[in-house]
PDB file of C-alpha atoms and ligand atoms in Angstrom:
ATOM      1  CA  MET A   1     -33.464 -42.452  60.740  1.00  0.00           C
ATOM      2  CA  PRO A   2     -35.403 -42.982  57.472  1.00  0.00           C
ATOM      3  CA  SER A   3     -35.326 -46.573  56.200  1.00  0.00           C
ATOM      4  CA  SER A   4     -35.035 -45.578  52.534  1.00  0.00           C
ATOM      5  CA  SER A   5     -31.855 -44.065  51.124  1.00  0.00           C
ATOM      6  CA  ASP A   6     -34.054 -41.676  49.045  1.00  0.00           C
ATOM      7  CA  ALA A   7     -35.217 -39.999  52.263  1.00  0.00           C
ATOM      8  CA  LEU A   8     -31.677 -39.319  53.524  1.00  0.00           C
ATOM      9  CA  THR A   9     -30.842 -35.631  53.557  1.00  0.00           C
ATOM     10  CA  PRO A  10     -28.000 -33.658  55.159  1.00  0.00           C
ATOM     11  CA  LYS A  11     -30.519 -32.569  57.814  1.00  0.00           C
ATOM     12  CA  THR A  12     -31.730 -36.080  58.740  1.00  0.00           C
ATOM     13  CA  LEU A  13     -28.135 -37.369  58.769  1.00  0.00           C
ATOM     14  CA  SER A  14     -26.948 -34.473  60.898  1.00  0.00           C
ATOM     15  CA  GLY A  15     -29.642 -35.179  63.517  1.00  0.00           C
ATOM     16  CA  PHE A  16     -28.826 -38.894  63.412  1.00  0.00           C
ATOM     17  CA  PHE A  17     -25.113 -38.223  64.038  1.00  0.00           C
ATOM     18  CA  PHE A  18     -25.823 -35.674  66.771  1.00  0.00           C
ATOM     19  CA  ASP A  19     -27.836 -38.276  68.716  1.00  0.00           C
ATOM     20  CA  LEU A  20     -25.497 -41.156  67.900  1.00  0.00           C
ATOM     21  CA  TYR A  21     -22.228 -39.565  69.037  1.00  0.00           C
ATOM     22  CA  ASP A  22     -23.650 -38.106  72.240  1.00  0.00           C
ATOM     23  CA  ASP A  23     -20.770 -39.271  74.429  1.00  0.00           C
ATOM     24  CA  ALA A  24     -18.087 -37.805  72.136  1.00  0.00           C
ATOM     25  CA  PRO A  25     -16.433 -34.582  73.363  1.00  0.00           C
ATOM     26  CA  ARG A  26     -18.694 -31.641  72.442  1.00  0.00           C
ATOM     27  CA  PRO A  27     -16.442 -30.114  69.703  1.00  0.00           C
ATOM     28  CA  LEU A  28     -16.053 -33.525  68.003  1.00  0.00           C
ATOM     29  CA  ARG A  29     -19.796 -34.182  68.278  1.00  0.00           C
ATOM     30  CA  MET A  30     -20.565 -30.820  66.623  1.00  0.00           C
ATOM     31  CA  LEU A  31     -18.059 -31.494  63.826  1.00  0.00           C
ATOM     32  CA  ILE A  32     -19.560 -34.938  63.141  1.00  0.00           C
ATOM     33  CA  ALA A  33     -23.091 -33.491  63.138  1.00  0.00           C
ATOM     34  CA  ALA A  34     -22.033 -30.754  60.695  1.00  0.00           C
ATOM     35  CA  ARG A  35     -20.284 -33.171  58.329  1.00  0.00           C
ATOM     36  CA  PRO A  36     -23.355 -34.259  56.270  1.00  0.00           C
ATOM     37  CA  TYR A  37     -23.770 -30.627  55.135  1.00  0.00           C
ATOM     38  CA  VAL A  38     -20.234 -30.813  53.741  1.00  0.00           C
ATOM     39  CA  CYS A  39     -19.782 -34.466  52.774  1.00  0.00           C
ATOM     40  CA  PRO A  40     -22.489 -36.003  50.535  1.00  0.00           C
ATOM     41  CA  TYR A  41     -23.077 -39.285  52.428  1.00  0.00           C
ATOM     42  CA  ASP A  42     -26.695 -39.087  51.196  1.00  0.00           C
ATOM     43  CA  LYS A  43     -25.407 -39.586  47.633  1.00  0.00           C
ATOM     44  CA  LEU A  44     -22.793 -42.247  48.467  1.00  0.00           C
ATOM     45  CA  VAL A  45     -25.253 -44.580  50.194  1.00  0.00           C
ATOM     46  CA  SER A  46     -27.174 -45.289  46.986  1.00  0.00           C
ATOM     47  CA  PHE A  47     -24.112 -47.002  45.444  1.00  0.00           C
ATOM     48  CA  VAL A  48     -24.060 -49.696  48.153  1.00  0.00           C
ATOM     49  CA  PRO A  49     -26.225 -52.680  47.170  1.00  0.00           C
ATOM     50  CA  GLN A  50     -28.583 -54.246  49.711  1.00  0.00           C
ATOM     51  CA  GLY A  51     -26.893 -56.927  51.844  1.00  0.00           C
ATOM     52  CA  ALA A  52     -23.351 -55.902  50.883  1.00  0.00           C
ATOM     53  CA  THR A  53     -20.152 -56.502  52.778  1.00  0.00           C
ATOM     54  CA  VAL A  54     -18.317 -53.183  52.977  1.00  0.00           C
ATOM     55  CA  LEU A  55     -14.755 -52.089  53.743  1.00  0.00           C
ATOM     56  CA  ASP A  56     -14.489 -48.409  54.671  1.00  0.00           C
ATOM     57  CA  PHE A  57     -10.851 -47.497  54.107  1.00  0.00           C
ATOM     58  CA  GLY A  58      -9.963 -44.589  56.425  1.00  0.00           C
ATOM     59  CA  CYS A  59     -13.307 -44.778  58.244  1.00  0.00           C
ATOM     60  CA  GLY A  60     -12.534 -42.191  60.948  1.00  0.00           C
ATOM     61  CA  THR A  61     -15.390 -42.211  63.482  1.00  0.00           C
ATOM     62  CA  GLY A  62     -17.322 -44.773  61.399  1.00  0.00           C
ATOM     63  CA  THR A  63     -20.086 -42.430  60.238  1.00  0.00           C
ATOM     64  CA  PHE A  64     -20.567 -43.939  56.764  1.00  0.00           C
ATOM     65  CA  LEU A  65     -20.838 -47.500  58.101  1.00  0.00           C
ATOM     66  CA  ALA A  66     -23.190 -46.325  60.878  1.00  0.00           C
ATOM     67  CA  VAL A  67     -25.573 -44.867  58.285  1.00  0.00           C
ATOM     68  CA  LEU A  68     -25.445 -48.045  56.182  1.00  0.00           C
ATOM     69  CA  ALA A  69     -26.099 -50.232  59.230  1.00  0.00           C
ATOM     70  CA  ALA A  70     -28.943 -47.993  60.470  1.00  0.00           C
ATOM     71  CA  ILE A  71     -30.827 -48.195  57.153  1.00  0.00           C
ATOM     72  CA  GLY A  72     -30.306 -51.975  56.985  1.00  0.00           C
ATOM     73  CA  ARG A  73     -28.062 -51.920  53.902  1.00  0.00           C
ATOM     74  CA  LEU A  74     -25.201 -53.979  55.294  1.00  0.00           C
ATOM     75  CA  ARG A  75     -24.525 -57.649  55.757  1.00  0.00           C
ATOM     76  CA  HIS A  76     -21.255 -56.720  57.395  1.00  0.00           C
ATOM     77  CA  GLY A  77     -19.080 -53.624  57.586  1.00  0.00           C
ATOM     78  CA  THR A  78     -15.373 -53.288  58.370  1.00  0.00           C
ATOM     79  CA  GLY A  79     -13.771 -49.948  59.034  1.00  0.00           C
ATOM     80  CA  CYS A  80     -10.015 -49.378  59.213  1.00  0.00           C
ATOM     81  CA  ASP A  81      -7.905 -46.326  59.884  1.00  0.00           C
ATOM     82  CA  VAL A  82      -4.268 -45.455  60.593  1.00  0.00           C
ATOM     83  CA  SER A  83      -5.503 -43.267  63.438  1.00  0.00           C
ATOM     84  CA  PRO A  84      -6.783 -45.472  66.286  1.00  0.00           C
ATOM     85  CA  ALA A  85      -8.435 -42.685  68.362  1.00  0.00           C
ATOM     86  CA  PRO A  86     -11.608 -42.190  66.253  1.00  0.00           C
ATOM     87  CA  LEU A  87     -12.186 -45.961  66.139  1.00  0.00           C
ATOM     88  CA  ALA A  88     -13.320 -45.911  69.795  1.00  0.00           C
ATOM     89  CA  ALA A  89     -16.124 -43.492  68.857  1.00  0.00           C
ATOM     90  CA  ALA A  90     -16.930 -45.717  65.861  1.00  0.00           C
ATOM     91  CA  ARG A  91     -17.301 -48.808  68.095  1.00  0.00           C
ATOM     92  CA  ALA A  92     -19.465 -46.921  70.611  1.00  0.00           C
ATOM     93  CA  ALA A  93     -21.739 -45.714  67.792  1.00  0.00           C
ATOM     94  CA  ALA A  94     -22.042 -49.265  66.396  1.00  0.00           C
ATOM     95  CA  ALA A  95     -23.074 -50.558  69.829  1.00  0.00           C
ATOM     96  CA  ARG A  96     -25.606 -47.746  70.283  1.00  0.00           C
ATOM     97  CA  ILE A  97     -27.472 -48.660  67.055  1.00  0.00           C
ATOM     98  CA  GLY A  98     -27.342 -52.378  67.945  1.00  0.00           C
ATOM     99  CA  ALA A  99     -24.931 -53.163  65.118  1.00  0.00           C
ATOM    100  CA  ALA A 100     -21.865 -54.279  67.109  1.00  0.00           C
ATOM    101  CA  ASP A 101     -22.189 -57.754  65.578  1.00  0.00           C
ATOM    102  CA  ARG A 102     -22.264 -56.315  62.032  1.00  0.00           C
ATOM    103  CA  LEU A 103     -19.515 -53.699  62.317  1.00  0.00           C
ATOM    104  CA  ASP A 104     -15.811 -54.221  63.057  1.00  0.00           C
ATOM    105  CA  PHE A 105     -13.155 -51.519  63.304  1.00  0.00           C
ATOM    106  CA  ALA A 106      -9.460 -52.234  62.912  1.00  0.00           C
ATOM    107  CA  PRO A 107      -6.425 -49.983  63.421  1.00  0.00           C
ATOM    108  CA  ILE A 108      -3.939 -50.374  60.552  1.00  0.00           C
ATOM    109  CA  LYS A 109      -0.365 -49.168  60.121  1.00  0.00           C
ATOM    110  CA  ASP A 110      -0.615 -48.426  56.376  1.00  0.00           C
ATOM    111  CA  VAL A 111      -2.856 -49.109  53.370  1.00  0.00           C
ATOM    112  CA  GLY A 112      -1.185 -52.473  52.715  1.00  0.00           C
ATOM    113  CA  SER A 113      -2.197 -53.824  56.113  1.00  0.00           C
ATOM    114  CA  ALA A 114      -5.966 -53.219  55.728  1.00  0.00           C
ATOM    115  CA  PRO A 115      -8.252 -56.263  56.123  1.00  0.00           C
ATOM    116  CA  GLU A 116      -7.961 -58.417  53.009  1.00  0.00           C
ATOM    117  CA  GLY A 117     -11.580 -59.260  52.155  1.00  0.00           C
ATOM    118  CA  PRO A 118     -12.586 -59.326  49.359  1.00  0.00           C
ATOM    119  CA  PHE A 119     -15.602 -57.083  49.971  1.00  0.00           C
ATOM    120  CA  ASP A 120     -18.657 -56.349  47.806  1.00  0.00           C
ATOM    121  CA  VAL A 121     -17.962 -52.655  48.321  1.00  0.00           C
ATOM    122  CA  VAL A 122     -14.783 -50.780  49.205  1.00  0.00           C
ATOM    123  CA  ALA A 123     -15.220 -47.104  50.088  1.00  0.00           C
ATOM    124  CA  MET A 124     -12.549 -44.413  50.360  1.00  0.00           C
ATOM    125  CA  VAL A 125     -14.124 -41.138  51.437  1.00  0.00           C
ATOM    126  CA  ASP A 126     -11.895 -38.068  51.852  1.00  0.00           C
ATOM    127  CA  VAL A 127      -8.847 -40.199  52.586  1.00  0.00           C
ATOM    128  CA  LEU A 128      -6.620 -40.102  49.504  1.00  0.00           C
ATOM    129  CA  HIS A 129      -5.618 -36.436  49.896  1.00  0.00           C
ATOM    130  CA  HIS A 130      -4.234 -37.328  53.363  1.00  0.00           C
ATOM    131  CA  ILE A 131      -1.940 -39.974  51.837  1.00  0.00           C
ATOM    132  CA  PRO A 132       1.433 -38.726  50.538  1.00  0.00           C
ATOM    133  CA  PRO A 133       1.262 -38.248  46.729  1.00  0.00           C
ATOM    134  CA  ALA A 134       3.951 -40.882  46.124  1.00  0.00           C
ATOM    135  CA  ASP A 135       1.816 -43.538  47.881  1.00  0.00           C
ATOM    136  CA  ARG A 136      -1.559 -42.743  46.313  1.00  0.00           C
ATOM    137  CA  ALA A 137      -1.384 -45.114  43.330  1.00  0.00           C
ATOM    138  CA  GLN A 138      -0.516 -47.897  45.763  1.00  0.00           C
ATOM    139  CA  ALA A 139      -3.518 -46.980  47.951  1.00  0.00           C
ATOM    140  CA  ILE A 140      -5.912 -47.245  45.005  1.00  0.00           C
ATOM    141  CA  ALA A 141      -4.324 -50.590  44.027  1.00  0.00           C
ATOM    142  CA  ALA A 142      -4.797 -51.803  47.626  1.00  0.00           C
ATOM    143  CA  ALA A 143      -8.482 -50.822  47.513  1.00  0.00           C
ATOM    144  CA  ALA A 144      -8.916 -52.540  44.144  1.00  0.00           C
ATOM    145  CA  ARG A 145      -7.322 -55.769  45.447  1.00  0.00           C
ATOM    146  CA  ARG A 146      -9.863 -55.840  48.281  1.00  0.00           C
ATOM    147  CA  THR A 147     -12.862 -55.339  45.964  1.00  0.00           C
ATOM    148  CA  ALA A 148     -14.544 -58.643  45.021  1.00  0.00           C
ATOM    149  CA  PRO A 149     -14.899 -59.464  41.298  1.00  0.00           C
ATOM    150  CA  GLY A 150     -18.091 -57.676  40.176  1.00  0.00           C
ATOM    151  CA  GLY A 151     -17.932 -55.487  43.309  1.00  0.00           C
ATOM    152  CA  VAL A 152     -17.818 -51.730  43.606  1.00  0.00           C
ATOM    153  CA  PHE A 153     -15.143 -49.235  44.650  1.00  0.00           C
ATOM    154  CA  ILE A 154     -16.609 -45.915  45.822  1.00  0.00           C
ATOM    155  CA  TYR A 155     -14.086 -43.083  45.768  1.00  0.00           C
ATOM    156  CA  LYS A 156     -14.932 -39.585  46.981  1.00  0.00           C
ATOM    157  CA  ASP A 157     -12.484 -36.773  47.550  1.00  0.00           C
ATOM    158  CA  MET A 158     -12.224 -33.004  47.336  1.00  0.00           C
ATOM    159  CA  THR A 159     -11.925 -31.384  43.945  1.00  0.00           C
ATOM    160  CA  ASP A 160      -8.693 -29.565  43.097  1.00  0.00           C
ATOM    161  CA  ARG A 161     -10.525 -27.139  40.758  1.00  0.00           C
ATOM    162  CA  PRO A 162     -11.473 -24.349  40.666  1.00  0.00           C
ATOM    163  CA  LEU A 163      -8.597 -22.837  42.589  1.00  0.00           C
ATOM    164  CA  TRP A 164     -10.792 -21.081  45.154  1.00  0.00           C
ATOM    165  CA  ARG A 165     -12.363 -24.414  46.168  1.00  0.00           C
ATOM    166  CA  ARG A 166      -8.936 -26.056  46.350  1.00  0.00           C
ATOM    167  CA  PHE A 167      -7.855 -23.203  48.594  1.00  0.00           C
ATOM    168  CA  ALA A 168     -10.959 -23.730  50.824  1.00  0.00           C
ATOM    169  CA  HIS A 169     -10.225 -27.480  51.147  1.00  0.00           C
ATOM    170  CA  SER A 170      -6.569 -26.917  51.913  1.00  0.00           C
ATOM    171  CA  LEU A 171      -7.437 -24.307  54.546  1.00  0.00           C
ATOM    172  CA  ASP A 172      -9.924 -26.760  56.115  1.00  0.00           C
ATOM    173  CA  ASP A 173      -7.205 -29.444  56.279  1.00  0.00           C
ATOM    174  CA  LEU A 174      -4.766 -26.998  57.797  1.00  0.00           C
ATOM    175  CA  VAL A 175      -7.235 -25.900  60.483  1.00  0.00           C
ATOM    176  CA  PHE A 176      -8.832 -29.260  61.357  1.00  0.00           C
ATOM    177  CA  SER A 177      -6.066 -31.799  60.550  1.00  0.00           C
ATOM    178  CA  HIS A 178      -3.009 -29.528  60.920  1.00  0.00           C
ATOM    179  CA  GLU A 179      -1.833 -30.868  57.572  1.00  0.00           C
ATOM    180  CA  LEU A 180      -0.721 -29.010  54.466  1.00  0.00           C
ATOM    181  CA  VAL A 181      -2.039 -31.418  51.847  1.00  0.00           C
ATOM    182  CA  ARG A 182      -1.737 -31.603  48.077  1.00  0.00           C
ATOM    183  CA  GLN A 183      -5.263 -32.262  46.780  1.00  0.00           C
ATOM    184  CA  VAL A 184      -5.719 -35.166  44.347  1.00  0.00           C
ATOM    185  CA  ARG A 185      -5.356 -33.971  40.751  1.00  0.00           C
ATOM    186  CA  GLN A 186      -8.058 -34.465  38.165  1.00  0.00           C
ATOM    187  CA  GLY A 187      -7.662 -37.742  36.228  1.00  0.00           C
ATOM    188  CA  GLU A 188      -5.154 -39.351  38.611  1.00  0.00           C
ATOM    189  CA  VAL A 189      -7.584 -41.730  40.299  1.00  0.00           C
ATOM    190  CA  GLU A 190      -9.165 -42.830  37.023  1.00  0.00           C
ATOM    191  CA  ALA A 191      -5.714 -43.750  35.646  1.00  0.00           C
ATOM    192  CA  TRP A 192      -4.624 -45.655  38.772  1.00  0.00           C
ATOM    193  CA  ALA A 193      -7.978 -47.445  39.004  1.00  0.00           C
ATOM    194  CA  ALA A 194      -7.823 -48.544  35.360  1.00  0.00           C
ATOM    195  CA  GLN A 195      -4.353 -50.011  35.982  1.00  0.00           C
ATOM    196  CA  SER A 196      -5.886 -52.027  38.844  1.00  0.00           C
ATOM    197  CA  GLY A 197      -8.707 -53.546  36.761  1.00  0.00           C
ATOM    198  CA  LEU A 198     -11.441 -51.130  37.860  1.00  0.00           C
ATOM    199  CA  HIS A 199     -13.961 -49.934  35.284  1.00  0.00           C
ATOM    200  CA  LEU A 200     -15.393 -46.425  35.754  1.00  0.00           C
ATOM    201  CA  GLU A 201     -19.213 -46.538  36.011  1.00  0.00           C
ATOM    202  CA  HIS A 202     -20.202 -43.216  37.510  1.00  0.00           C
ATOM    203  CA  THR A 203     -18.671 -39.734  37.648  1.00  0.00           C
ATOM    204  CA  GLU A 204     -20.230 -36.883  39.570  1.00  0.00           C
ATOM    205  CA  TYR A 205     -19.169 -33.449  40.741  1.00  0.00           C
ATOM    206  CA  ILE A 206     -21.036 -32.356  43.865  1.00  0.00           C
ATOM    207  CA  PRO A 207     -20.635 -28.754  45.075  1.00  0.00           C
ATOM    208  CA  ARG A 208     -21.610 -28.109  48.698  1.00  0.00           C
ATOM    209  CA  LEU A 209     -21.038 -24.761  50.425  1.00  0.00           C
ATOM    210  CA  VAL A 210     -17.424 -23.822  49.623  1.00  0.00           C
ATOM    211  CA  TYR A 211     -16.501 -27.473  49.111  1.00  0.00           C
ATOM    212  CA  GLY A 212     -16.473 -29.400  45.847  1.00  0.00           C
ATOM    213  CA  HIS A 213     -16.569 -33.189  45.740  1.00  0.00           C
ATOM    214  CA  GLN A 214     -15.395 -35.588  43.081  1.00  0.00           C
ATOM    215  CA  LEU A 215     -17.296 -38.881  43.248  1.00  0.00           C
ATOM    216  CA  ARG A 216     -16.192 -41.870  41.173  1.00  0.00           C
ATOM    217  CA  VAL A 217     -17.769 -45.298  41.281  1.00  0.00           C
ATOM    218  CA  PHE A 218     -15.800 -48.156  39.736  1.00  0.00           C
ATOM    219  CA  ARG A 219     -16.657 -51.807  39.174  1.00  0.00           C
ATOM    220  CA  LYS A 220     -14.054 -54.568  39.453  1.00  0.00           C
ATOM    221  CA  GLN A 221     -13.808 -56.516  36.223  1.00  0.00           C
TER     222      GLN A 221
HETATM  223  C1  SAM B 301     -11.229 -36.547  56.518  1.00  0.00           C
HETATM  224  S1  SAM B 301     -11.122 -38.029  57.437  1.00  0.00           S
HETATM  225  C2  SAM B 301     -12.432 -38.949  56.659  1.00  0.00           C
HETATM  226  C3  SAM B 301     -12.978 -40.013  57.559  1.00  0.00           C
HETATM  227  C4  SAM B 301     -14.165 -40.762  56.999  1.00  0.00           C
HETATM  228  N1  SAM B 301     -13.811 -41.479  55.776  1.00  0.00           N
HETATM  229  C5  SAM B 301     -15.340 -39.853  56.765  1.00  0.00           C
HETATM  230  O1  SAM B 301     -15.760 -39.698  55.634  1.00  0.00           O
HETATM  231  O2  SAM B 301     -15.838 -39.270  57.733  1.00  0.00           O
HETATM  232  C6  SAM B 301      -9.668 -38.818  56.778  1.00  0.00           C
HETATM  233  C7  SAM B 301      -9.333 -40.106  57.460  1.00  0.00           C
HETATM  234  O3  SAM B 301      -8.330 -40.784  56.706  1.00  0.00           O
HETATM  235  C8  SAM B 301      -7.469 -41.426  57.624  1.00  0.00           C
HETATM  236  N2  SAM B 301      -6.220 -41.794  56.935  1.00  0.00           N
HETATM  237  C9  SAM B 301      -5.196 -40.990  56.593  1.00  0.00           C
HETATM  238  N3  SAM B 301      -4.212 -41.713  55.988  1.00  0.00           N
HETATM  239  C10 SAM B 301      -4.652 -42.998  55.929  1.00  0.00           C
HETATM  240  C11 SAM B 301      -4.095 -44.217  55.431  1.00  0.00           C
HETATM  241  N4  SAM B 301      -2.890 -44.246  54.874  1.00  0.00           N
HETATM  242  N5  SAM B 301      -4.829 -45.354  55.533  1.00  0.00           N
HETATM  243  C12 SAM B 301      -6.049 -45.324  56.112  1.00  0.00           C
HETATM  244  N6  SAM B 301      -6.620 -44.202  56.618  1.00  0.00           N
HETATM  245  C13 SAM B 301      -5.935 -43.058  56.527  1.00  0.00           C
HETATM  246  C14 SAM B 301      -7.325 -40.419  58.734  1.00  0.00           C
HETATM  247  O4  SAM B 301      -6.843 -40.992  59.929  1.00  0.00           O
HETATM  248  C15 SAM B 301      -8.767 -39.920  58.865  1.00  0.00           C
HETATM  249  O5  SAM B 301      -9.527 -40.672  59.776  1.00  0.00           O
END
């Protein structure tokens, strides 16, 4: 694993994940190894300051925290997820890179029961579109409450435009998560974040394969 975030590429991350999750069932291991070609972790990492404490909201198998720990970015990382099954893989990966003392993973029952913090960085990567639309504003408010004053909230989710990309994302969710989701609409997150005292610092659209990603980085006032 390269020590500098500049040297992270989908290819290096894919190889890192393939080695790291070697005791996961083969189909899961292949999906995790393929994910950096779809999800731009390489871009997200650069928004985490050196020595940060990080909450990864909806961490799944803990891939984002594993990368941050492996490149020495973290003081401490906490992952939480409503689905407890992937957290076992996350803990095994943390132990394998010698970061079990720097990474904790907690099952939660809903967004309101996530660890309180506050944290220097709160990340929410491809989670909001899995949350029912009526609860999304509350989820962003919960993330904002857990971001320390002067800290950063990193939000990344699938774009809902153009239509063909929205269709590709929705098909992916149907196949892999067995969920018919409503993608997050343009402008929604910015409005909810502003109501929660988060100031927008960075906006980026990242197309990858058939997927399109909306990245927003906010700072807590
Ligand atoms: C597409 S996965 C992304 C996982 C991880 N963030 C990543 O980038 O690999 C979506 C995750 O969001 C989790 N999730 C769904 N609803 C949630 C909620 N209300 N609170 C926390 N996590 C949630 C799911 O269990 C799943 O692990």
